[in-house]
Tab-separated table of C-alpha atoms and ligand atoms in Angstrom:
chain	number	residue	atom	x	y	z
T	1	UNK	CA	-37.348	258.826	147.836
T	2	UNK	CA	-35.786	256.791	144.714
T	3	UNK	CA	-32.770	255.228	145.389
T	4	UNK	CA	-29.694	256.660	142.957
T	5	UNK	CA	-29.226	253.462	140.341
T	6	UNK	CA	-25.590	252.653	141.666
T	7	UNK	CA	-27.018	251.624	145.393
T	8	UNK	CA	-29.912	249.325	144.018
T	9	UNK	CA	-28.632	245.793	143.936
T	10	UNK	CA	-28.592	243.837	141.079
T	11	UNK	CA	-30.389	240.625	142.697
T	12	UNK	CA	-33.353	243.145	143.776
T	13	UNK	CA	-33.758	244.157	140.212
T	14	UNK	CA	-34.001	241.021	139.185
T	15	UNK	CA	-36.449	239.295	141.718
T	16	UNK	CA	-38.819	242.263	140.471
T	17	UNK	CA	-38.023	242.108	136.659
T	18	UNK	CA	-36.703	238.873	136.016
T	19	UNK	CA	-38.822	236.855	138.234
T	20	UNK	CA	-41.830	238.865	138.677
T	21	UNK	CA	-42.038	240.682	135.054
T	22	UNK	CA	-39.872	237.946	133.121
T	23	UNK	CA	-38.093	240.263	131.394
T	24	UNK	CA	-33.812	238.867	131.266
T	25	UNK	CA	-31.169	241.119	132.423
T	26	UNK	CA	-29.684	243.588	130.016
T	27	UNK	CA	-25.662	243.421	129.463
T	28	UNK	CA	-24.785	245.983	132.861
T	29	UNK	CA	-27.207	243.661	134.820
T	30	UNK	CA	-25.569	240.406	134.201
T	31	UNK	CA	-21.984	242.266	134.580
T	32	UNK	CA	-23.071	243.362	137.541
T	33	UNK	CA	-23.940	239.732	138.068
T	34	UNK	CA	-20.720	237.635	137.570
T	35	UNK	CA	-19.083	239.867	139.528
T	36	UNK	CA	-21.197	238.871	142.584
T	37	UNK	CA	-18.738	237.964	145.942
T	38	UNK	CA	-18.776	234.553	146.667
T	39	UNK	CA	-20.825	234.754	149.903
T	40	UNK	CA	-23.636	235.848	147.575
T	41	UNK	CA	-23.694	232.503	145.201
T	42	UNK	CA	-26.376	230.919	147.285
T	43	UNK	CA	-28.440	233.948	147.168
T	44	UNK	CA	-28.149	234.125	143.258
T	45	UNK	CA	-28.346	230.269	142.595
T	46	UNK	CA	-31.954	230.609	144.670
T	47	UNK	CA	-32.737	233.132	142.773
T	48	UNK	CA	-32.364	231.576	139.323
T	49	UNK	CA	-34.146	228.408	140.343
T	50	UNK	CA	-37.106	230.572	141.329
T	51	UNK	CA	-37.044	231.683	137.720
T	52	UNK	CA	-36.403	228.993	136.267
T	53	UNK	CA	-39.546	227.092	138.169
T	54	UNK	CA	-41.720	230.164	137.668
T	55	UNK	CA	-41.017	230.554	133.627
T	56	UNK	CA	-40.072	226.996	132.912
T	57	UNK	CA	-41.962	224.600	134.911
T	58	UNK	CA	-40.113	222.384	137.218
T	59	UNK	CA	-39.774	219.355	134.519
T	60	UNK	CA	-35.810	218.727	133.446
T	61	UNK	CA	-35.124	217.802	129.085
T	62	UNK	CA	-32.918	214.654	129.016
T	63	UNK	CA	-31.658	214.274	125.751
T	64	UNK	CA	-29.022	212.050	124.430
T	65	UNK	CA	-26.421	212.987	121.749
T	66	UNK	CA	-24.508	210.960	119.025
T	67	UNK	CA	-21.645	211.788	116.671
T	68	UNK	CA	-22.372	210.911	113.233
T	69	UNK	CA	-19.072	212.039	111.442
T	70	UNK	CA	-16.232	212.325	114.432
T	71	UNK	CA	-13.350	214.741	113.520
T	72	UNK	CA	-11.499	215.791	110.790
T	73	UNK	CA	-12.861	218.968	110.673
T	74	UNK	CA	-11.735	221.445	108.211
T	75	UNK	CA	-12.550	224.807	110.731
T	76	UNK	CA	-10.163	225.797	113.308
T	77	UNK	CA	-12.261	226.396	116.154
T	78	UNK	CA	-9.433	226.471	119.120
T	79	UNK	CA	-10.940	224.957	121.784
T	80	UNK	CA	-12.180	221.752	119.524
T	81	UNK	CA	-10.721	218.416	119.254
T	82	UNK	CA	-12.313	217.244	116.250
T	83	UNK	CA	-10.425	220.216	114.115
T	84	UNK	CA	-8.469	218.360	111.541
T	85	UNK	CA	-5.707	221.497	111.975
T	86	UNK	CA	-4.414	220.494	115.262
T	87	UNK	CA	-2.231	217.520	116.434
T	88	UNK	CA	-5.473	216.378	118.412
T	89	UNK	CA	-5.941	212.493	119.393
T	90	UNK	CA	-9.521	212.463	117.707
T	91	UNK	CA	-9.816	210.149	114.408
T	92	UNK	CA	-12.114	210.866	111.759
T	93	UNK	CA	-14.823	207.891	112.146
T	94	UNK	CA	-18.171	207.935	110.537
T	95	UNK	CA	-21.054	205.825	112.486
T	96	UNK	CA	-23.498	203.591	110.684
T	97	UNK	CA	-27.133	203.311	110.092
T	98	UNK	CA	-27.606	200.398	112.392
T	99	UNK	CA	-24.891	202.168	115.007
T	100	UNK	CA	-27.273	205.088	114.746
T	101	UNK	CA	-30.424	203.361	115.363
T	102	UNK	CA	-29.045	201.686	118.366
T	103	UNK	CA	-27.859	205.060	119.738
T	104	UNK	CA	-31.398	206.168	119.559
T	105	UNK	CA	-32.915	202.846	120.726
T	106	UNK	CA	-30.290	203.602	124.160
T	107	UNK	CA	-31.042	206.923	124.552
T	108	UNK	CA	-35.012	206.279	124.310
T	109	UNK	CA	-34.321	203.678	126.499
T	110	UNK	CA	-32.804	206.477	129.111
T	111	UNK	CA	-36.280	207.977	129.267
T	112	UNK	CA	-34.574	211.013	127.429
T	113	UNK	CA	-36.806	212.844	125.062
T	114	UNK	CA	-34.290	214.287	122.350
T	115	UNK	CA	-31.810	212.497	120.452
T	116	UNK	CA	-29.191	215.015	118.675
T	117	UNK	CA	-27.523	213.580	115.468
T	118	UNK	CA	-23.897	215.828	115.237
T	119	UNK	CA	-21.391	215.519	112.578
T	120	UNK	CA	-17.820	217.161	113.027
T	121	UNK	CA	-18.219	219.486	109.273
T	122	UNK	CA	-18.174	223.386	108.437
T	123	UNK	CA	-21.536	222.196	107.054
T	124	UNK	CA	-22.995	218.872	105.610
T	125	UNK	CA	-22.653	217.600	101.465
T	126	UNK	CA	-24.821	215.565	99.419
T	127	UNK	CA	-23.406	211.913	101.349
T	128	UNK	CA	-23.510	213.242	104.757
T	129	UNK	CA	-27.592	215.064	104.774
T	130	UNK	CA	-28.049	211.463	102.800
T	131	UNK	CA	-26.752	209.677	105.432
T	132	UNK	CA	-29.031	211.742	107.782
T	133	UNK	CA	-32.231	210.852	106.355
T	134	UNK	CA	-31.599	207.295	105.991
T	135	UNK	CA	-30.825	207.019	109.555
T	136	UNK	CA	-34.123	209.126	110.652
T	137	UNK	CA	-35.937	206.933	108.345
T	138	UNK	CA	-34.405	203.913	110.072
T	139	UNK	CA	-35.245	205.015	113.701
T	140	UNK	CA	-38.598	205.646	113.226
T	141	UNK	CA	-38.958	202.074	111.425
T	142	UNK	CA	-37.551	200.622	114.560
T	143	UNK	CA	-40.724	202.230	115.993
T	144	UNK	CA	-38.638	205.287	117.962
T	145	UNK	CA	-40.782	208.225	118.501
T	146	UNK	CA	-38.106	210.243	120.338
T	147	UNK	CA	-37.370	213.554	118.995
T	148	UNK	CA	-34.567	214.531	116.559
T	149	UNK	CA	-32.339	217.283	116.558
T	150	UNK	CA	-29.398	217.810	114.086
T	151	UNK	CA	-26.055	219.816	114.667
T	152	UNK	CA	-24.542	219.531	110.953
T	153	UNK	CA	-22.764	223.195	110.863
T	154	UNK	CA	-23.666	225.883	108.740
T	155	UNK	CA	-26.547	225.516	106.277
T	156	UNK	CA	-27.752	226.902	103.104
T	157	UNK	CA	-31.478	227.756	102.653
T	158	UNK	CA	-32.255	224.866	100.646
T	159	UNK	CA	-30.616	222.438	103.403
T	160	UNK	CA	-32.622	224.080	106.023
T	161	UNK	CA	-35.475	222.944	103.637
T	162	UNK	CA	-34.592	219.661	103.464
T	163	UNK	CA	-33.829	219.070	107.249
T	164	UNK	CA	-37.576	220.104	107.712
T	165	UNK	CA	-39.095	218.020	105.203
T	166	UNK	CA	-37.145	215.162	107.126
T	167	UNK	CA	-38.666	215.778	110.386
T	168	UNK	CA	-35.902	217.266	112.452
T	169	UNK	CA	-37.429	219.297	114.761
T	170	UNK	CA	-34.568	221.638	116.283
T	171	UNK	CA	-31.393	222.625	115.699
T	172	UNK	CA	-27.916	222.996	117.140
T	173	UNK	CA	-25.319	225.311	116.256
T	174	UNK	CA	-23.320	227.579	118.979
T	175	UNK	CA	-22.332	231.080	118.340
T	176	UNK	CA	-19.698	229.455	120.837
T	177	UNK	CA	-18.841	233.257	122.546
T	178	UNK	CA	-19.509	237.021	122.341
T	179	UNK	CA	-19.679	238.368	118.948
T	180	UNK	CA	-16.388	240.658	120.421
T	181	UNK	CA	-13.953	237.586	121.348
T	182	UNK	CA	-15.123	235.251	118.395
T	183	UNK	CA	-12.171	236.460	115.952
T	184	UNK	CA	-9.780	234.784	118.826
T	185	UNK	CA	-11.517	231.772	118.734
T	186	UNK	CA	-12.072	230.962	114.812
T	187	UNK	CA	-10.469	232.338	111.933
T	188	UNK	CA	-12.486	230.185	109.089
T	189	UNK	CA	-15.358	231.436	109.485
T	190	UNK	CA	-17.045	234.605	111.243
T	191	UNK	CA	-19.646	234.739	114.104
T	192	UNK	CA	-22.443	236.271	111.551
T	193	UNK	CA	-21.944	233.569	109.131
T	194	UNK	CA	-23.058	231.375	112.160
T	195	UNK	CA	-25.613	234.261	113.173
T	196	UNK	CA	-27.545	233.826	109.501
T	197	UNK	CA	-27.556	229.928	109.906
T	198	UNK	CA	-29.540	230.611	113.114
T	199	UNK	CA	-31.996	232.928	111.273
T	200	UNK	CA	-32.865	230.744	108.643
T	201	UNK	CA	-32.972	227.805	111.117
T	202	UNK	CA	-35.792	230.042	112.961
T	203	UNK	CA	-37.696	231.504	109.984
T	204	UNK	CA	-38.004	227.998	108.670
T	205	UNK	CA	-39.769	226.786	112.068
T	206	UNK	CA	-37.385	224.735	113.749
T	207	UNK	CA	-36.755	225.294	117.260
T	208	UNK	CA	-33.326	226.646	117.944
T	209	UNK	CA	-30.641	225.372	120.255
T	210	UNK	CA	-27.735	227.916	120.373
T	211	UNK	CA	-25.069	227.840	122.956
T	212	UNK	CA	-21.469	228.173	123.813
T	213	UNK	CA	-18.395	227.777	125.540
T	214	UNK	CA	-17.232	229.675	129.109
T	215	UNK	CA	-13.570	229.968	129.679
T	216	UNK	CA	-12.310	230.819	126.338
T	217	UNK	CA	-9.988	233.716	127.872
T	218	UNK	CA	-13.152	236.207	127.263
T	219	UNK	CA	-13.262	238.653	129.800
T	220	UNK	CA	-16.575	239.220	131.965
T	221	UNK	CA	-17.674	241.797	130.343
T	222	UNK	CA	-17.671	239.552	127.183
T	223	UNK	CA	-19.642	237.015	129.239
T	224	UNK	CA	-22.110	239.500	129.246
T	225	UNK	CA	-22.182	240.538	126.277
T	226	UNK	CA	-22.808	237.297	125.034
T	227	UNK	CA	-25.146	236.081	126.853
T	228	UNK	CA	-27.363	238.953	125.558
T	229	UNK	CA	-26.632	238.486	122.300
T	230	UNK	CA	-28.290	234.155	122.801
T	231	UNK	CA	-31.049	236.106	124.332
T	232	UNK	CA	-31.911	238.746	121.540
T	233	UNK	CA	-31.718	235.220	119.357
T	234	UNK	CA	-34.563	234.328	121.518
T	235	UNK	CA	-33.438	230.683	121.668
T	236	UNK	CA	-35.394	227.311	122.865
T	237	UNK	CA	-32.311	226.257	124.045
T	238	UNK	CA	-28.993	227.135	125.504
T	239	UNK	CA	-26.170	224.861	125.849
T	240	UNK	CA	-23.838	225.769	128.511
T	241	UNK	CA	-19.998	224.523	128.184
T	242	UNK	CA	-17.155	224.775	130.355
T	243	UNK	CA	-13.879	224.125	128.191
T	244	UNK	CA	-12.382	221.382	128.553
T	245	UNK	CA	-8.561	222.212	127.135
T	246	UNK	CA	-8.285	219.214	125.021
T	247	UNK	CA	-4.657	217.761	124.553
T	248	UNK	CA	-3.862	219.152	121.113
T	249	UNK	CA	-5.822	222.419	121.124
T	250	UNK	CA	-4.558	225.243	121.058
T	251	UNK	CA	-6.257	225.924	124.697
T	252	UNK	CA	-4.940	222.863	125.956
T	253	UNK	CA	-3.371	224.500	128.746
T	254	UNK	CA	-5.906	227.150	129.636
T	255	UNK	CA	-7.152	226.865	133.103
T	256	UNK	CA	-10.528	224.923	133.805
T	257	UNK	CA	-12.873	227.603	135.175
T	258	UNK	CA	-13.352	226.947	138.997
T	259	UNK	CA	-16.538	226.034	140.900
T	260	UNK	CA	-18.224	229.443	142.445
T	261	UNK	CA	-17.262	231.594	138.708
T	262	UNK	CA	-18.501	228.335	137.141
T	263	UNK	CA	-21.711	229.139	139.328
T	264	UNK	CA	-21.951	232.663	138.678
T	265	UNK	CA	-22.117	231.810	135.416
T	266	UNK	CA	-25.359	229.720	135.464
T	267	UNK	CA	-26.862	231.549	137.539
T	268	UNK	CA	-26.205	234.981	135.118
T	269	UNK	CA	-27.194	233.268	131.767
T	270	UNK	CA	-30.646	231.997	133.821
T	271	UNK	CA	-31.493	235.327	134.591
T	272	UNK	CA	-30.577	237.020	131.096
T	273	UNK	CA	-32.876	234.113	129.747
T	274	UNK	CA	-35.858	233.001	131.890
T	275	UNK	CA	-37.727	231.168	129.168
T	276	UNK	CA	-34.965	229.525	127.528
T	277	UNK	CA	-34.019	225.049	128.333
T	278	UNK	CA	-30.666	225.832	129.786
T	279	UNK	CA	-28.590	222.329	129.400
T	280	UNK	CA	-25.341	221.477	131.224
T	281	UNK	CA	-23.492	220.431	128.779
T	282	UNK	CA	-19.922	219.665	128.580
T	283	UNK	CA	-17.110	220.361	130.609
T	284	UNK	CA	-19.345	220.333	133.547
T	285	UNK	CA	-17.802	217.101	135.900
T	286	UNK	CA	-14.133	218.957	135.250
T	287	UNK	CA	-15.706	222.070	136.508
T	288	UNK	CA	-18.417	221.284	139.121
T	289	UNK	CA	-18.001	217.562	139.975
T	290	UNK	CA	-21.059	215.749	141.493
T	291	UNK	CA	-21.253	218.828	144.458
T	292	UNK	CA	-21.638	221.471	142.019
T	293	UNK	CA	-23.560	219.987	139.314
T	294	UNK	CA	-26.265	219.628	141.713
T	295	UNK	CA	-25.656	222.708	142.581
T	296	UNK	CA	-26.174	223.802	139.224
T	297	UNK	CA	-29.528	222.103	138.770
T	298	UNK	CA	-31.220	224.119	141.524
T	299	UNK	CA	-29.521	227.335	140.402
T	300	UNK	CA	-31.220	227.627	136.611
T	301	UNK	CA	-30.115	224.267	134.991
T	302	UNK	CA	-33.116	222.691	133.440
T	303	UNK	CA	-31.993	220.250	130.602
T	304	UNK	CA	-28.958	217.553	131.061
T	305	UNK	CA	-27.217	215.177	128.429
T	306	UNK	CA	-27.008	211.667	129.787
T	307	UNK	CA	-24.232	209.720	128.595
T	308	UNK	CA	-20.865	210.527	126.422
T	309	UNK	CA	-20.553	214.595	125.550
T	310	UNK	CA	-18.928	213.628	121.732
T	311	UNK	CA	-14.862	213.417	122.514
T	312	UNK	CA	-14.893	213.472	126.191
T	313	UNK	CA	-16.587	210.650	127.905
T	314	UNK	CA	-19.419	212.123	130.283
T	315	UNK	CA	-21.014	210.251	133.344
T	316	UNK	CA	-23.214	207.125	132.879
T	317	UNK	CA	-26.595	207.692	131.970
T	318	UNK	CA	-28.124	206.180	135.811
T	319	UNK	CA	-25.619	208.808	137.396
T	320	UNK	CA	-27.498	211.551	136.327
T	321	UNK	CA	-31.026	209.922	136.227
T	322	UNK	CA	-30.645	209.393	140.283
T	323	UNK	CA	-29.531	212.623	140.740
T	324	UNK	CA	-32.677	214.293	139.269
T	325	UNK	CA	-34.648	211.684	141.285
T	326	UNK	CA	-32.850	212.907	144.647
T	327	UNK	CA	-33.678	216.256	143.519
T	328	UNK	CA	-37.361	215.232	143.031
T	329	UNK	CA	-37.200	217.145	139.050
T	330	UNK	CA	-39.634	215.657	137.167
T	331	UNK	CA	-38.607	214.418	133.555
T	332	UNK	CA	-39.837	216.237	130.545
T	333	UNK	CA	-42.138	213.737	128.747
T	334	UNK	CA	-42.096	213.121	124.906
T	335	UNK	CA	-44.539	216.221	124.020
T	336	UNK	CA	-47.674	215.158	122.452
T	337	UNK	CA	-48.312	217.207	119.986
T	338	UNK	CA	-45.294	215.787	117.956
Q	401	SF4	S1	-16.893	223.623	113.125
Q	401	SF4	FE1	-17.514	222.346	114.881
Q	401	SF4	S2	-16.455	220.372	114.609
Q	401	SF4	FE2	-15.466	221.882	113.277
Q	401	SF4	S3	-13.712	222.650	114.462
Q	401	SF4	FE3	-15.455	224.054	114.798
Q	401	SF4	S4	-16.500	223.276	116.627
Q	401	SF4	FE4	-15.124	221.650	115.888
């Protein structure tokens, strides 16, 4: 006899579709997820490691990040410190070719594979994609092989064009939450105006990396909903952040989201995307501390930034090198074929 839907449990479904089939979870599924007891956590962190061996492989992206243009941002994006509308303590400070090249010469040095060039704009002008090239240029002439991703903001076709002529092979920019709750969160610009930037990114061949933020004051069910909406993106790589409310923000004083939901979380988006790099990003030593971001690497986690997260100043580089070692996760090598 079939069991009636409501008395089949969610982490039985997914063992058989996610892990078995590799099919994610639909929007009810990872509901039904993050709102998972507590006593359950280790069951569904397992679970999401399992998938994220099976579909993934067992090897863990390091990738380093640098801020090209630092704040001053004309967008009001309410969790961010590098908006130039709030009282924030963030500076607008551009970084140099040389600075730029030495970033990448570090982060090489790391043994991380990616190198992610961000500027702080609504979307890049003439000086700033400029500036962009020369310093690509530059890093390879240093004799840097390590792979470049940009996160300039929104583009237009032709500066997709031109960020693939220069070699950048993937590219970062975060629907930041569910379609639903994005009209809190920004007013300057709307969640499909990010959406088409993403197709274009895509259609031009460039690997996407599209994430967001947890903690926003979106409710579960817009947790869901948004992490089906990265999945029907189909994206190489997610982004997970826990907010940090920066002094200034407007969500300075929103509560940091605790350990297990923080959990819950990673172990949800996993299973809604079993193909996908899913990267701790920032927020996550506020949120999980040293306990729980291990934690977090054998529940789904499968890509880490070493070093400095932009504004807020992440854990040294070694930190999280040994802690994949004492984990025994393998670092993703610089792929060949590039
Ligand atoms: S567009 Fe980016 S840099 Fe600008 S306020 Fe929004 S998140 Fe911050």
């Amino acid at each position: 006899m079939t069991a009636a839907p409501e008395q089949i449990d969610v982490l039985d479904e997914a063992r058989e579709q996610v892990l078995e089939r590799g099919v994610g979870l639909s929007e009810a599924q990872v509901l039904k997820v993050l709102e998972l007891p507590d006593d359950r956590i280790p069951e569904l962190l397992a679970l999401a490691h399992e998938v994220r061996e099976r579909w993934c492989g067992p090897e863990v992206e390091v990738e380093g990040i640098v801020s090209l243009k630092t704040g001053g941002c004309p967008e009001d994006c309410h969790f961010c410190s590098q908006s130039g509308q709030f009282p924030s303590p963030v500076r607008s400070a551009w970084l140099d070719v040389p600075g730029l090249v030495r970033a990448a010469r570090q982060t090489r040095e790391t043994g991380a594979t990616e190198f992610c060039i961000v500027a702080a704009v609504r979307g890049p002008d003439k000086r700033l994609l400029s500036q962009v090239r020369d310093g690509i240029k530059a890093i390879r002439e240093d004799g840097n092989d390590i792979q470049i991703a940009c996160s300039l903001g929104m583009l237009t076709q032709e500066q997709v064009d031109e960020l693939v002529a220069m070699g950048v092979h993937r590219y970062n920019h975060n629907l930041e939450t569910a379609r639903s709750h994005f009209p809190n969160v920004v007013t300057t610009h709307s969640w499909e105006e990010r959406w088409d930037t993403l197709k274009m990114i895509r259609d031009a061949g460039m690997e996407v990396c599209c994430g967001g933020i947890i903690g926003m004051g979106e409710s579960l069910a817009q947790r869901a909903e948004f992490a089906v909406q990265l999945a029907e993106l189909e994206p190489d790589e997610v982004p997970l952040n826990f907010l940090i409310p920066n002094p200034g923000t407007p969500y300075e004083n929103y509560p940091v989201v605790e350990g297990a939901e923080a959990l819950r979380t990673v172990g949800a988006f996993r299973l809604a995307l079993p193909r996908t790099i899913l990267r701790f990003a920032g927020g996550r030593e506020l949120t999980f501390g040293d306990l729980g971001a291990k934690q977090g690497m054998l529940g789904g986690i499968n890509a880490i930034i070493v070093g400095n997260y932009l504004t807020n100043l992440g854990r040294p580089a070694q930190q999280d090198l040994e802690m994949l070692e004492e984990l025994s996760m393998p670092i993703k090598a610089l792929s060949q074929t590039l």
